[in-house]
Amino acid sequence: TAHRSQLLSLIRGKTFRETLAMFSVDKSSGTLQAEHRALLLPILTRLLFARLTIRVGRGASKNSMAARRATIFAFFSGFASHELRELFDLIVGPISAVGACTFDGIADPAADARRAAAVARVPATQQLGVVRSLHECIQQIGVELQAYLPEAMAALMHLLRLATHCVCHTSEGSKEEAAFLLDDARIDAPMALTLQQARELRLWCIKTFG
């Protein structure tokens, strides 16, 4: 089939970056025919998403992983807004799975408290992974993600609330940190994060909001 060789090259670590650099999905480039986009882009999305966290080779460093992630997210900037739906769903999947990609605010604060508490069921490493990926995705793709901002903001709000809850309810936290959590923002949730994890998660949430 068309583009089969390019897809296989993306799977092979040695030719990944070279192939991705030549595989333009921007509509203005004319490289990818319109009738192929609906079939090919979901495959590309899942393939590239899997490459975001994998380490290739024993000597793979954090710097090489960061460079690869930046390259992959930059590649998605060639997608139209509606074509990014699958990528966004994959990124926020762990948070969406516990129903925490919705935010009611003053309309139903009790429901929001339950959603923030539900995030505690998501492993800490996945919580951090979601926020980091959202941050990179927004930085690289920008305006094309506008349609997904309500869901992204909801996920970040609930993650931030849980992280602050964990910081404020550990004996190692400071009084200054405890002051961040207002009485009406408290939630009934277990200590799902260590103090270090909670502080890191909160920092990434704030960076992403900014």
mmCIF file of C-alpha atoms in Angstrom:
data_model
loop_
_atom_site.group_PDB
_atom_site.id
_atom_site.type_symbol
_atom_site.label_atom_id
_atom_site.label_comp_id
_atom_site.label_asym_id
_atom_site.label_seq_id
_atom_site.Cartn_x
_atom_site.Cartn_y
_atom_site.Cartn_z
ATOM 1 C CA THR A 1 0.000 0.000 0.000
ATOM 2 C CA ALA A 2 0.963 3.672 -0.334
ATOM 3 C CA HIS A 3 3.380 4.919 2.363
ATOM 4 C CA ARG A 4 4.038 1.367 3.614
ATOM 5 C CA SER A 5 7.798 1.734 3.329
ATOM 6 C CA GLN A 6 7.723 5.056 5.198
ATOM 7 C CA LEU A 7 5.678 3.561 8.029
ATOM 8 C CA LEU A 8 8.095 0.648 8.334
ATOM 9 C CA SER A 9 11.018 3.083 8.406
ATOM 10 C CA LEU A 10 9.391 4.953 11.286
ATOM 11 C CA ILE A 11 9.250 1.715 13.257
ATOM 12 C CA ARG A 12 12.974 1.129 12.773
ATOM 13 C CA GLY A 13 14.963 3.207 15.242
ATOM 14 C CA LYS A 14 17.916 3.860 12.934
ATOM 15 C CA THR A 15 15.875 5.583 10.230
ATOM 16 C CA PHE A 16 13.180 7.165 12.406
ATOM 17 C CA ARG A 17 14.269 10.816 12.385
ATOM 18 C CA GLU A 18 15.335 10.827 8.739
ATOM 19 C CA THR A 19 12.001 9.383 7.629
ATOM 20 C CA LEU A 20 9.973 11.702 9.840
ATOM 21 C CA ALA A 21 11.816 14.726 8.449
ATOM 22 C CA MET A 22 10.829 13.756 4.886
ATOM 23 C CA PHE A 23 7.298 12.619 5.733
ATOM 24 C CA SER A 24 5.349 15.876 5.516
ATOM 25 C CA VAL A 25 1.673 15.798 6.457
ATOM 26 C CA ASP A 26 1.103 19.510 6.034
ATOM 27 C CA LYS A 27 -1.713 19.968 3.511
ATOM 28 C CA SER A 28 0.199 22.708 1.700
ATOM 29 C CA SER A 29 3.058 20.309 0.893
ATOM 30 C CA GLY A 30 0.868 18.053 -1.218
ATOM 31 C CA THR A 31 2.907 15.017 -0.097
ATOM 32 C CA LEU A 32 -0.076 13.209 1.397
ATOM 33 C CA GLN A 33 -3.163 12.894 -0.761
ATOM 34 C CA ALA A 34 -6.427 14.003 0.820
ATOM 35 C CA GLU A 35 -8.056 10.585 0.450
ATOM 36 C CA HIS A 36 -5.204 8.952 2.371
ATOM 37 C CA ARG A 37 -5.255 11.270 5.396
ATOM 38 C CA ALA A 38 -8.265 9.738 7.157
ATOM 39 C CA LEU A 39 -6.690 6.278 7.030
ATOM 40 C CA LEU A 40 -3.023 7.115 7.517
ATOM 41 C CA LEU A 41 -3.041 9.828 10.200
ATOM 42 C CA PRO A 42 -4.616 7.678 12.961
ATOM 43 C CA ILE A 43 -1.966 5.011 12.275
ATOM 44 C CA LEU A 44 0.772 7.632 12.368
ATOM 45 C CA THR A 45 -0.630 9.084 15.586
ATOM 46 C CA ARG A 46 -0.531 5.781 17.455
ATOM 47 C CA LEU A 47 2.868 4.863 16.068
ATOM 48 C CA LEU A 48 4.421 8.193 17.033
ATOM 49 C CA PHE A 49 2.722 8.320 20.416
ATOM 50 C CA ALA A 50 4.334 4.983 21.259
ATOM 51 C CA ARG A 51 7.712 6.506 20.355
ATOM 52 C CA LEU A 52 7.320 9.396 22.782
ATOM 53 C CA THR A 53 8.458 7.407 25.805
ATOM 54 C CA ILE A 54 10.458 4.510 24.404
ATOM 55 C CA ARG A 55 14.231 4.536 24.817
ATOM 56 C CA VAL A 56 16.131 3.332 21.783
ATOM 57 C CA GLY A 57 19.350 1.555 22.683
ATOM 58 C CA ARG A 58 21.201 1.226 25.968
ATOM 59 C CA GLY A 59 22.969 4.540 25.589
ATOM 60 C CA ALA A 60 19.831 6.586 25.034
ATOM 61 C CA SER A 61 20.019 9.669 27.252
ATOM 62 C CA LYS A 62 17.360 11.990 28.616
ATOM 63 C CA ASN A 63 18.571 14.643 26.176
ATOM 64 C CA SER A 64 18.072 12.349 23.178
ATOM 65 C CA MET A 65 14.603 11.418 24.447
ATOM 66 C CA ALA A 66 13.711 15.086 24.872
ATOM 67 C CA ALA A 67 14.932 15.858 21.348
ATOM 68 C CA ARG A 68 12.897 13.004 19.916
ATOM 69 C CA ARG A 69 9.769 14.117 21.782
ATOM 70 C CA ALA A 70 10.199 17.676 20.479
ATOM 71 C CA THR A 71 10.602 16.351 16.932
ATOM 72 C CA ILE A 72 7.471 14.216 17.209
ATOM 73 C CA PHE A 73 5.282 16.970 18.656
ATOM 74 C CA ALA A 74 6.563 19.386 16.005
ATOM 75 C CA PHE A 75 5.524 16.848 13.360
ATOM 76 C CA PHE A 76 1.934 16.948 14.674
ATOM 77 C CA SER A 77 1.788 20.657 13.893
ATOM 78 C CA GLY A 78 1.093 19.587 10.304
ATOM 79 C CA PHE A 79 -2.223 18.056 11.387
ATOM 80 C CA ALA A 80 -5.486 19.972 11.123
ATOM 81 C CA SER A 81 -7.312 20.627 14.389
ATOM 82 C CA HIS A 82 -9.852 17.812 13.971
ATOM 83 C CA GLU A 83 -7.056 15.391 13.065
ATOM 84 C CA LEU A 84 -5.463 15.909 16.498
ATOM 85 C CA ARG A 85 -8.397 14.334 18.339
ATOM 86 C CA GLU A 86 -6.741 10.929 18.637
ATOM 87 C CA LEU A 87 -3.435 12.378 19.844
ATOM 88 C CA PHE A 88 -5.192 14.427 22.490
ATOM 89 C CA ASP A 89 -7.240 11.431 23.636
ATOM 90 C CA LEU A 90 -4.088 9.325 23.948
ATOM 91 C CA ILE A 91 -2.316 12.000 25.997
ATOM 92 C CA VAL A 92 -5.130 12.567 28.499
ATOM 93 C CA GLY A 93 -6.295 8.940 28.409
ATOM 94 C CA PRO A 94 -5.377 8.084 32.033
ATOM 95 C CA ILE A 95 -7.187 11.193 33.339
ATOM 96 C CA SER A 96 -10.162 10.772 31.023
ATOM 97 C CA ALA A 97 -10.508 7.147 32.174
ATOM 98 C CA VAL A 98 -11.414 8.335 35.698
ATOM 99 C CA GLY A 99 -13.802 11.001 34.380
ATOM 100 C CA ALA A 100 -11.587 13.988 35.175
ATOM 101 C CA CYS A 101 -11.589 15.814 31.826
ATOM 102 C CA THR A 102 -14.731 17.747 32.722
ATOM 103 C CA PHE A 103 -14.968 20.839 34.913
ATOM 104 C CA ASP A 104 -18.224 22.326 36.232
ATOM 105 C CA GLY A 105 -16.855 25.134 38.420
ATOM 106 C CA ILE A 106 -19.522 26.971 40.409
ATOM 107 C CA ALA A 107 -22.229 24.947 38.659
ATOM 108 C CA ASP A 108 -21.344 21.775 40.581
ATOM 109 C CA PRO A 109 -18.322 22.104 42.894
ATOM 110 C CA ALA A 110 -19.085 18.764 44.567
ATOM 111 C CA ALA A 111 -18.740 16.964 41.233
ATOM 112 C CA ASP A 112 -15.407 18.666 40.602
ATOM 113 C CA ALA A 113 -14.183 17.592 44.032
ATOM 114 C CA ARG A 114 -15.075 13.984 43.215
ATOM 115 C CA ARG A 115 -13.248 14.220 39.889
ATOM 116 C CA ALA A 116 -10.099 15.592 41.530
ATOM 117 C CA ALA A 117 -10.255 12.808 44.114
ATOM 118 C CA ALA A 118 -10.676 10.237 41.334
ATOM 119 C CA VAL A 119 -7.336 11.302 39.826
ATOM 120 C CA ALA A 120 -5.701 9.683 42.870
ATOM 121 C CA ARG A 121 -6.459 6.322 41.219
ATOM 122 C CA VAL A 122 -4.055 7.204 38.385
ATOM 123 C CA PRO A 123 -0.425 6.173 39.086
ATOM 124 C CA ALA A 124 1.837 9.118 39.894
ATOM 125 C CA THR A 125 4.129 8.490 36.917
ATOM 126 C CA GLN A 126 1.137 8.623 34.565
ATOM 127 C CA GLN A 127 -0.120 11.860 36.126
ATOM 128 C CA LEU A 128 3.259 13.476 35.539
ATOM 129 C CA GLY A 129 3.440 12.014 32.035
ATOM 130 C CA VAL A 130 0.083 13.522 31.104
ATOM 131 C CA VAL A 131 1.019 17.008 32.281
ATOM 132 C CA ARG A 132 4.450 16.979 30.644
ATOM 133 C CA SER A 133 2.967 15.780 27.367
ATOM 134 C CA LEU A 134 0.236 18.409 27.475
ATOM 135 C CA HIS A 135 2.856 21.088 28.099
ATOM 136 C CA GLU A 136 5.019 19.970 25.176
ATOM 137 C CA CYS A 137 2.017 19.471 22.915
ATOM 138 C CA ILE A 138 0.661 22.961 23.563
ATOM 139 C CA GLN A 139 4.116 24.494 23.149
ATOM 140 C CA GLN A 140 4.732 22.787 19.801
ATOM 141 C CA ILE A 141 1.274 22.707 18.219
ATOM 142 C CA GLY A 142 -0.377 25.794 19.666
ATOM 143 C CA VAL A 143 -3.553 27.182 18.129
ATOM 144 C CA GLU A 144 -4.632 23.934 16.458
ATOM 145 C CA LEU A 145 -5.331 22.553 19.953
ATOM 146 C CA GLN A 146 -7.793 25.316 20.792
ATOM 147 C CA ALA A 147 -10.798 23.023 20.370
ATOM 148 C CA TYR A 148 -9.431 20.741 23.098
ATOM 149 C CA LEU A 149 -8.557 23.424 25.643
ATOM 150 C CA PRO A 150 -11.692 22.968 27.809
ATOM 151 C CA GLU A 151 -10.802 19.310 28.352
ATOM 152 C CA ALA A 152 -7.112 20.080 28.827
ATOM 153 C CA MET A 153 -7.849 22.809 31.356
ATOM 154 C CA ALA A 154 -10.241 20.532 33.246
ATOM 155 C CA ALA A 155 -7.615 17.791 33.474
ATOM 156 C CA LEU A 156 -4.995 20.282 34.653
ATOM 157 C CA MET A 157 -7.344 21.794 37.245
ATOM 158 C CA HIS A 158 -8.063 18.390 38.779
ATOM 159 C CA LEU A 159 -4.404 17.338 38.687
ATOM 160 C CA LEU A 160 -3.350 20.612 40.322
ATOM 161 C CA ARG A 161 -5.995 20.278 43.002
ATOM 162 C CA LEU A 162 -4.916 16.728 43.868
ATOM 163 C CA ALA A 163 -1.233 17.711 43.897
ATOM 164 C CA THR A 164 -1.941 20.638 46.221
ATOM 165 C CA HIS A 165 -4.039 18.367 48.439
ATOM 166 C CA CYS A 166 -1.102 15.958 48.738
ATOM 167 C CA VAL A 167 1.396 18.738 49.479
ATOM 168 C CA CYS A 168 -0.846 20.214 52.172
ATOM 169 C CA HIS A 169 -1.614 16.946 53.890
ATOM 170 C CA THR A 170 1.879 15.586 54.296
ATOM 171 C CA SER A 171 3.813 16.214 57.466
ATOM 172 C CA GLU A 172 6.820 17.215 55.354
ATOM 173 C CA GLY A 173 4.999 20.079 53.657
ATOM 174 C CA SER A 174 5.474 23.657 54.820
ATOM 175 C CA LYS A 175 2.888 25.975 56.349
ATOM 176 C CA GLU A 176 3.315 28.287 53.371
ATOM 177 C CA GLU A 177 2.367 25.465 51.013
ATOM 178 C CA ALA A 178 -0.620 24.493 53.153
ATOM 179 C CA ALA A 179 -1.979 28.023 52.760
ATOM 180 C CA PHE A 180 -2.474 27.378 49.027
ATOM 181 C CA LEU A 181 -5.383 25.011 49.680
ATOM 182 C CA LEU A 182 -8.516 26.910 50.678
ATOM 183 C CA ASP A 183 -11.075 25.186 52.875
ATOM 184 C CA ASP A 184 -13.614 24.904 50.068
ATOM 185 C CA ALA A 185 -10.994 23.350 47.772
ATOM 186 C CA ARG A 186 -10.261 20.377 50.022
ATOM 187 C CA ILE A 187 -11.008 16.896 48.696
ATOM 188 C CA ASP A 188 -11.506 13.461 50.169
ATOM 189 C CA ALA A 189 -8.627 11.589 48.571
ATOM 190 C CA PRO A 190 -5.747 9.369 49.698
ATOM 191 C CA MET A 191 -2.134 10.536 49.664
ATOM 192 C CA ALA A 192 -1.527 9.329 46.117
ATOM 193 C CA LEU A 193 1.720 11.269 45.655
ATOM 194 C CA THR A 194 4.900 11.717 47.627
ATOM 195 C CA LEU A 195 5.773 15.284 48.555
ATOM 196 C CA GLN A 196 8.392 15.412 45.787
ATOM 197 C CA GLN A 197 5.946 14.058 43.200
ATOM 198 C CA ALA A 198 3.199 16.443 44.319
ATOM 199 C CA ARG A 199 5.514 19.453 44.107
ATOM 200 C CA GLU A 200 6.743 18.409 40.660
ATOM 201 C CA LEU A 201 3.215 17.803 39.407
ATOM 202 C CA ARG A 202 2.026 21.151 40.689
ATOM 203 C CA LEU A 203 4.971 22.920 39.052
ATOM 204 C CA TRP A 204 4.229 21.306 35.677
ATOM 205 C CA CYS A 205 0.535 22.184 35.950
ATOM 206 C CA ILE A 206 1.355 25.827 36.629
ATOM 207 C CA LYS A 207 3.892 25.894 33.775
ATOM 208 C CA THR A 208 1.307 24.452 31.402
ATOM 209 C CA PHE A 209 -1.372 26.933 32.505
ATOM 210 C CA GLY A 210 1.114 29.716 31.771
#
